[in-house]
Structure formats: structure tokens, C-alpha cells
């Protein structure tokens, strides 16, 4: 029973990482930027979701999730439009763009502290507290819903990217911006879409994480890094890899916390990260491709 | 038979399923200017990269001065006396022309971190030697006036010459020139031909990959023709120009045949 | 005046002014802040070598800074070693640890950044969890003040002079390296690895040498920090410290040693100056960072260079 609960927890947190990693991977593919403010988008989504709940306590969980996504999506678009796009237009060196994203991250963290204070904030119960029984095993509804949300969101993203015209153009831009532009793609708009989607994914992850634990102005930092590790694990810049990497990282972290050492659970992730970078530079997806 | 400086035997390189260079034997004699020609995509640059160590060999061996260097990396080959230029210009854009040339002397010089920190007399003397030689190399290729100019700010033709100066500065035994005449006008190309001759006269053996047939036919002692990664013909320039297979390869591809006047 | 000589005389003047500062008996707090600037500048100089010269992006310098600080603190507080021994040991230990990480210098760009970041987090966790050694979250206390030849540098002015002296020594050393065969080679690697290799430069070796030197310098800076603040907590060496050091280099101007020092001054002092505005200060700092990135490509050093240009003839 304990194992089932643990597995559900690992998969749920894995979904959170996957969503953050997806955002990282999308931005990295389209712009080569390591977007350090990705974790802060998550935090702001989490905070926005919570604030809507304070205003409308009866709101269903799905609506809260959408509020968080919309808020982070808008913020991400604002970042792209006000900061990153001007940087690109001025052809600023990549290092400087990355530093600017750190500045953005500092700005967001401190704005959040002014708005929401520096105490961790608890989410009200979004889901029923009585356990679901899945195949006779009791599992907390919260975890089930989070996994469901995560899977649905990732599925929708895949559908969007593979089946809609806009999605296909975005893929093309990510693969080769120049050629895509020659074929008539509007780069500026595609970048905005990329950031909007990356923001929405982070916002959803924020609401999901907040409902599991709490919301906190500094939460984005470590979650952002873990999302990044997950993206690397899967293979930097690969979307399927990001999703896989997130789930895998959730599993590794949860189980190593229990069976190895809870103090060093983050360390295990980092050792894994370095090992993968060294010995499997294109991540798990690279391994898959090399064999296939 | 004159002594071979460089020998490649059965050299192959595959990219996925494609054989870019396929079982090529090559023998470059000491003191020769050896041309490598062929239609676009024939594997000339790949072969050059295999000799320079920039690409790993799939099959076959490369030997230099009698030693098997197949497994050596690019830096080690450079140190042993194989230097090259790049077709698409790989200069250190922010450095001055003089500094660019000085990097060419890195392998032959020794001062390390501690010598630099202590500014030992030996280190300072070495620095002076480096810059004196680099300056001479610039003058040799005709860039004496551009020593202080950042490489990225030089006009195109001068950048091509700087590539050559950087490769020549250490007076290597073998120098690999990858399309040095690309983008040059007639006068510049003629000057280049003379420069290549002077490089050989200074004691370097030259392997020249070139599309510019005026240059190839006027300076080369020996020419190897590649097509689809395989060796198609080999011989003196005059023989190559008459070779039916070679003309066929060029015409078949829609490229200009290697006549005296063709500019591919 | 020739540009290089102009710079050299400016450097001399700045150093003299810094050395003479205690004569004007500034407030203790001012001296403390300036000491912290010198310490940060030292760490930033190390990263400038790694990033600005050799082109390797590390966001893990806090790891080596922290290792140096704890090494020096432990050696002097627990084993009673004299400062000068602990100081150099701190650098050496940081450098030795960095040797373990040397394989990652094979990585480039984002991958290297992430690997150093991961290492930085690892070190933080060790500092936090190995209570028997580091005191864990409670921190490491009882670190003595720095001392030289048996004299304890009790006055803030002396501690300040020590920090400035170390920063200046590192600055001048790296300047020498920059203008040497080694410096030119790593610069070449940054601009074009393939071409550097074709010139016979052992790219991997030189890159790892830079990595180790940067770690050594960060270790020295950490030691100074330990004896300046005399209390260490793991939270001083989080990922944010790495980012701070990186910001110093980028704001100051990539590739410029003087820029790294200026960047350190900005990062340490601006939040202090903004203390007036209380809660808004980091907010403003973040905004400043973005604006500098947007409008000042060459950082502060690049900006100053442009200002100085009318006064100097270009180098022939």
C-alpha cells in the first residue's frame, strides 16, 4: 500500500517536473536561451491560482488550474515582448541574454515577496480528502487528479504541435528558423506562442505543486532547476525527452529520498545530471535514437 | 622514386550510409605541391580533414614521415608538422592579425602558466621570438601592414592570406590548403599561385584542394582527382587535363571541365 | 598616450587610491563593505578567466568559493593553523576538488553550465548535511581573524588592506596570463576551437587548466571571506552566489579584468546603496540587470572604454 502511495506521489511530482521541463525545452529549442525565470513563472502561476481561490473560494480545481495557466502565460508573453525580443533585436550575445533572464528571475521573486509576503502559503483543499481506491489500493485523490491534469495537458500540447498548422509552424521554426522564415513563418509571433505555451505549462505546474505542498515566493528557484535537470535528462531541447525526463526525475528523487537518504535526495539528481551530461550527452532520447 | 612525406592507404570515411571518402590511396612526395580536385561533393575537404585529424577515419591508415598517425588527434598532428587552412575561414576574429599568426606557433613553443606569471627571462625571450616570427610570416604572405588590425576587420582577400600565414608561420613539413583561392579575383589568384610556390620553396610540402583551375594547373606537380569519394585519376596536370574520365566526371555533373580557363 | 599605457597608469592610480583609503579613516562599515567588494572581485576575476578568456560558462563558482571558505575556516578554527597556511590550503583544496570535475570541461555551452550548476548544488548539500564537519545549518563559528607573521589583523583597515592586496595580486597575475602564450591560446579556443586545434593547441588540456585556476582563485576568495565574516553558513554558498559571481563578470564586461572588479563593486554595493528603498531594492536590482544587458553589450568596462577612446591613440 505504502509503495503505491509513494509511486503515485513520484508520478505526480514527476508531472510537475515534466511541465516545467517542457517549457525549458521549448524555449531552448526556439531561442537557445536557458530561461532562468522559468521557475518564477511556475511560482507566479501558483500564487495567481491561490489568489483566485481567495477571491472565489468555490472555484473548481480545473478553473484554478486554468487561472494559473493564463496568468503565467500572460506573464511569459510580457517577458518575451518587453525584454527578450528587444534583446534579440539588438543582437545581444547569448550570455547577456541568459544573464537578463536571471535579472528577470530576481525581479519576479522580489515582486512576489512584496505582493504575497515571505511566508509559505497553504492552498485550500482542492480535491476531496477521502481516498480513491484504485484496484483495491487507496490513493489520495489529489495525486490522481494531478497526474490526470499533467497527462491531459501534455497530450493537448502534443496534439497542438502535431495536428494544428500553428503547431507545425512552431516546430519548423524551432528546427531551422531561417528556412521557416523563408517559407513564410512569422518568427515574432511564433516566439510569442512559444513563450505563451512555456508559461502556461509552468503555471499549471505551479498550481499543481501548490495544491500538493504550498506556495512560496522562492519556490520557483529549486523547482526551476529540477525542471531543467529533467529537461537535460531527457535530452536538451527534445520535447518528448523533457516529458520523459520529468517523470523519471520524479521517480528517482522520490525513491532515493526514501531508500537512500532524504538529506541527499537533491544530490542524487545532480550526480545523475552530471553523469548523463558526460556519458549520454543527448539524454535518454539520444540513447533511443542511437539504438533505433 | 622520391620519398613520400604523407601516405594514405585505403582511407575511408562514412557519414551514416554515405561514403564521403572511399578507399582512397594517396601518396604525397616531399617537396611537392599536390593538387586535389574533383566536382563538388567529391570528398576533397573530407579527405583533407582526415589527413589533418579533424575527422576520425572509418577505415584505412594515414602515415606521415613513416609514422602511423591514424589515431592521432588534430593537435598532435599539428604539433608533428601538419598544418592547414580552412575553406570557410576560421580566424580568431577579435585578435589582431599578428596574434592570429602567433597562435600558429603555439605548438612549437613552451612557456607555461608559471613562466608567464613569473615573466622569466626565458619566457620573455620566447615571446619576442614568437612575435618576430609571426611578423615575418605576415610579411611573407604580404600582410606586413595589417599586423595590428583585428582579423574580423580585414578585407576578405586578406583574411584568406592570414589563414595561410597562421598555417605557415611554424614552417610545417606539410601544409594543407583548403580552397585558398575561393572568392579571390584574377589578380589575387595569380598572387596566390606565386605565394604557394614560395611556400614550397621555403621547404613546405603542399596539399592543395582547389576549384580554381588556373591556380591548380599552374602550381601543382601532381594532381589527384576525386569523384564520389573515390580516386578517379592521378598524374601531372597536363595528363589530367587530357584524361577522358576526368572530363566526363566534370561534364556529367554539369560542372566546368578542368581546362586551363575554367573557373569552377 | 598609448592605450595600453593609459590603462596601466589608471590601474596604478586606482590601486594607490585603494591602498591610501584607510588614511582617511572611513567608517568601519565602509571598510567592511569594500573588503567584501575585494573578496567578490577576486572570485569574479577567476570566473573572468574561465568565461571571459576561455569561453567556458560556469554557474558553479560558489562551490569552489564555499569549499575554500570552509577549508580555511576549519583548518584555522579546528586545527589552529595559521592564516597564511589556511589561505593557501583553501586555494589548493578547491583546485584539487575541481580536478575531480575536470572531465566536464569536455562539455560546452549550456551543458557545461548545467553540470557546474549541479556540482554547486551538490557542494551546498554536503555543507548543509555533514554537521560533524561543517556545523550544518547552524554554521561554522569561531573562525579567527586573519593574521600575518603572528600579528592579528584586528583593525578593519588591516583586514581591508589584506583583501585589496589579494585582489590586486590576482588581478595582476591574470593580466600577465592574459598577455602570454597561454592567454592567447585560451582566447583562441574561445573564438574558434577547431582552428585552435589545427594550430596544435591542446584544447581540452588548456580548458581544464582554466577550470582549475578559476577554482583555485575562488578558493582563495572563499578563505578571505571566512576570515572577514568569521561565521559561515551553507546559505552563503547557494546557487545564487554562483549567479552573483556570474553577474559580476557579465555586468562588468566579458573578457575585461578591470570589468570584473567593477562588476563586483556594483553587485556588492548597489543593493547596499538601495537599502534606502527597503523592500524594493532587489526588485530594482533585477531591473537594472536587464537594462544593462539590453543597452550595454560590453558591460561597464566596454562603456568606460568608449569614454576613454578620445583620450588615447589606438595601439599600433
PDB file of N, CA and C in Angstrom, chain B residues 11 22-24 34 43 60-61 68 82 88 107 120 128 132 135 146 148 163 188 190-191 200 221 224 245 258:
ATOM      1  N   UNK B  11      41.986   4.755 -47.380  1.00  0.00           N
ATOM      2  CA  UNK B  11      41.337   5.670 -46.441  1.00  0.00           C
ATOM      3  C   UNK B  11      39.845   5.816 -46.766  1.00  0.00           C
ATOM      4  N   UNK B  22      36.147   7.021 -50.037  1.00  0.00           N
ATOM      5  CA  UNK B  22      36.002   5.571 -50.157  1.00  0.00           C
ATOM      6  C   UNK B  22      37.308   4.942 -50.637  1.00  0.00           C
ATOM      7  N   UNK B  23      38.003   4.305 -49.742  1.00  0.00           N
ATOM      8  CA  UNK B  23      39.218   3.542 -50.073  1.00  0.00           C
ATOM      9  C   UNK B  23      40.186   4.326 -50.955  1.00  0.00           C
ATOM     10  N   UNK B  24      40.575   5.485 -50.518  1.00  0.00           N
ATOM     11  CA  UNK B  24      41.474   6.314 -51.310  1.00  0.00           C
ATOM     12  C   UNK B  24      42.928   6.058 -50.891  1.00  0.00           C
ATOM     13  N   UNK B  34      50.825  19.175 -54.242  1.00  0.00           N
ATOM     14  CA  UNK B  34      49.941  18.108 -54.680  1.00  0.00           C
ATOM     15  C   UNK B  34      48.508  18.623 -54.709  1.00  0.00           C
ATOM     16  N   UNK B  43      34.461  14.791 -52.070  1.00  0.00           N
ATOM     17  CA  UNK B  43      35.133  14.297 -50.868  1.00  0.00           C
ATOM     18  C   UNK B  43      36.497  14.912 -50.637  1.00  0.00           C
ATOM     19  N   UNK B  60      41.202   2.390 -42.918  1.00  0.00           N
ATOM     20  CA  UNK B  60      42.406   2.804 -43.613  1.00  0.00           C
ATOM     21  C   UNK B  60      43.418   3.443 -42.681  1.00  0.00           C
ATOM     22  N   UNK B  61      44.570   3.790 -43.223  1.00  0.00           N
ATOM     23  CA  UNK B  61      45.625   4.366 -42.389  1.00  0.00           C
ATOM     24  C   UNK B  61      46.206   5.617 -43.043  1.00  0.00           C
ATOM     25  N   UNK B  68      52.775   5.900 -38.268  1.00  0.00           N
ATOM     26  CA  UNK B  68      51.334   5.751 -38.415  1.00  0.00           C
ATOM     27  C   UNK B  68      50.643   6.780 -37.505  1.00  0.00           C
ATOM     28  N   UNK B  82      51.815  19.056 -39.384  1.00  0.00           N
ATOM     29  CA  UNK B  82      50.781  19.104 -40.417  1.00  0.00           C
ATOM     30  C   UNK B  82      49.881  20.301 -40.087  1.00  0.00           C
ATOM     31  N   UNK B  88      36.175  27.702 -45.131  1.00  0.00           N
ATOM     32  CA  UNK B  88      35.263  28.779 -44.719  1.00  0.00           C
ATOM     33  C   UNK B  88      35.868  29.624 -43.601  1.00  0.00           C
ATOM     34  N   UNK B 107      52.290  25.408 -30.814  1.00  0.00           N
ATOM     35  CA  UNK B 107      52.786  24.051 -30.632  1.00  0.00           C
ATOM     36  C   UNK B 107      54.309  23.991 -30.474  1.00  0.00           C
ATOM     37  N   UNK B 120      59.616  35.035 -16.580  1.00  0.00           N
ATOM     38  CA  UNK B 120      61.017  34.630 -16.570  1.00  0.00           C
ATOM     39  C   UNK B 120      61.709  35.168 -17.819  1.00  0.00           C
ATOM     40  N   UNK B 128      59.255  37.339 -27.496  1.00  0.00           N
ATOM     41  CA  UNK B 128      59.840  38.166 -28.566  1.00  0.00           C
ATOM     42  C   UNK B 128      60.047  37.364 -29.831  1.00  0.00           C
ATOM     43  N   UNK B 132      58.320  38.038 -33.414  1.00  0.00           N
ATOM     44  CA  UNK B 132      59.189  38.316 -34.554  1.00  0.00           C
ATOM     45  C   UNK B 132      58.864  37.357 -35.703  1.00  0.00           C
ATOM     46  N   UNK B 135      55.495  38.132 -37.238  1.00  0.00           N
ATOM     47  CA  UNK B 135      55.581  39.306 -38.102  1.00  0.00           C
ATOM     48  C   UNK B 135      56.200  38.933 -39.454  1.00  0.00           C
ATOM     49  N   UNK B 146      49.200  44.983 -41.943  1.00  0.00           N
ATOM     50  CA  UNK B 146      47.936  44.756 -41.228  1.00  0.00           C
ATOM     51  C   UNK B 146      48.118  44.142 -39.844  1.00  0.00           C
ATOM     52  N   UNK B 148      48.400  44.992 -36.817  1.00  0.00           N
ATOM     53  CA  UNK B 148      47.608  45.403 -35.648  1.00  0.00           C
ATOM     54  C   UNK B 148      46.106  45.363 -35.855  1.00  0.00           C
ATOM     55  N   UNK B 163      44.914  33.285 -42.999  1.00  0.00           N
ATOM     56  CA  UNK B 163      44.787  31.841 -42.750  1.00  0.00           C
ATOM     57  C   UNK B 163      46.082  31.133 -43.148  1.00  0.00           C
ATOM     58  N   UNK B 188      44.357  38.496 -57.565  1.00  0.00           N
ATOM     59  CA  UNK B 188      44.635  37.891 -56.262  1.00  0.00           C
ATOM     60  C   UNK B 188      44.989  36.422 -56.425  1.00  0.00           C
ATOM     61  N   UNK B 190      46.352  34.973 -58.992  1.00  0.00           N
ATOM     62  CA  UNK B 190      47.702  34.857 -59.547  1.00  0.00           C
ATOM     63  C   UNK B 190      48.744  35.072 -58.456  1.00  0.00           C
ATOM     64  N   UNK B 191      48.491  36.061 -57.602  1.00  0.00           N
ATOM     65  CA  UNK B 191      49.401  36.284 -56.474  1.00  0.00           C
ATOM     66  C   UNK B 191      49.465  35.067 -55.574  1.00  0.00           C
ATOM     67  N   UNK B 200      56.365  26.402 -50.997  1.00  0.00           N
ATOM     68  CA  UNK B 200      57.088  25.181 -51.292  1.00  0.00           C
ATOM     69  C   UNK B 200      58.611  25.431 -51.273  1.00  0.00           C
ATOM     70  N   UNK B 221      52.516  19.952 -58.966  1.00  0.00           N
ATOM     71  CA  UNK B 221      53.395  18.995 -59.623  1.00  0.00           C
ATOM     72  C   UNK B 221      52.612  17.735 -59.932  1.00  0.00           C
ATOM     73  N   UNK B 224      45.571  14.800 -57.947  1.00  0.00           N
ATOM     74  CA  UNK B 224      44.707  13.640 -57.747  1.00  0.00           C
ATOM     75  C   UNK B 224      43.276  14.111 -57.957  1.00  0.00           C
ATOM     76  N   UNK B 245      38.187  10.382 -68.604  1.00  0.00           N
ATOM     77  CA  UNK B 245      37.330  10.119 -67.437  1.00  0.00           C
ATOM     78  C   UNK B 245      37.098  11.391 -66.640  1.00  0.00           C
ATOM     79  N   UNK B 258      38.093  20.694 -66.207  1.00  0.00           N
ATOM     80  CA  UNK B 258      39.278  21.357 -65.684  1.00  0.00           C
ATOM     81  C   UNK B 258      40.193  21.862 -66.781  1.00  0.00           C
TER      82      UNK B 258
END
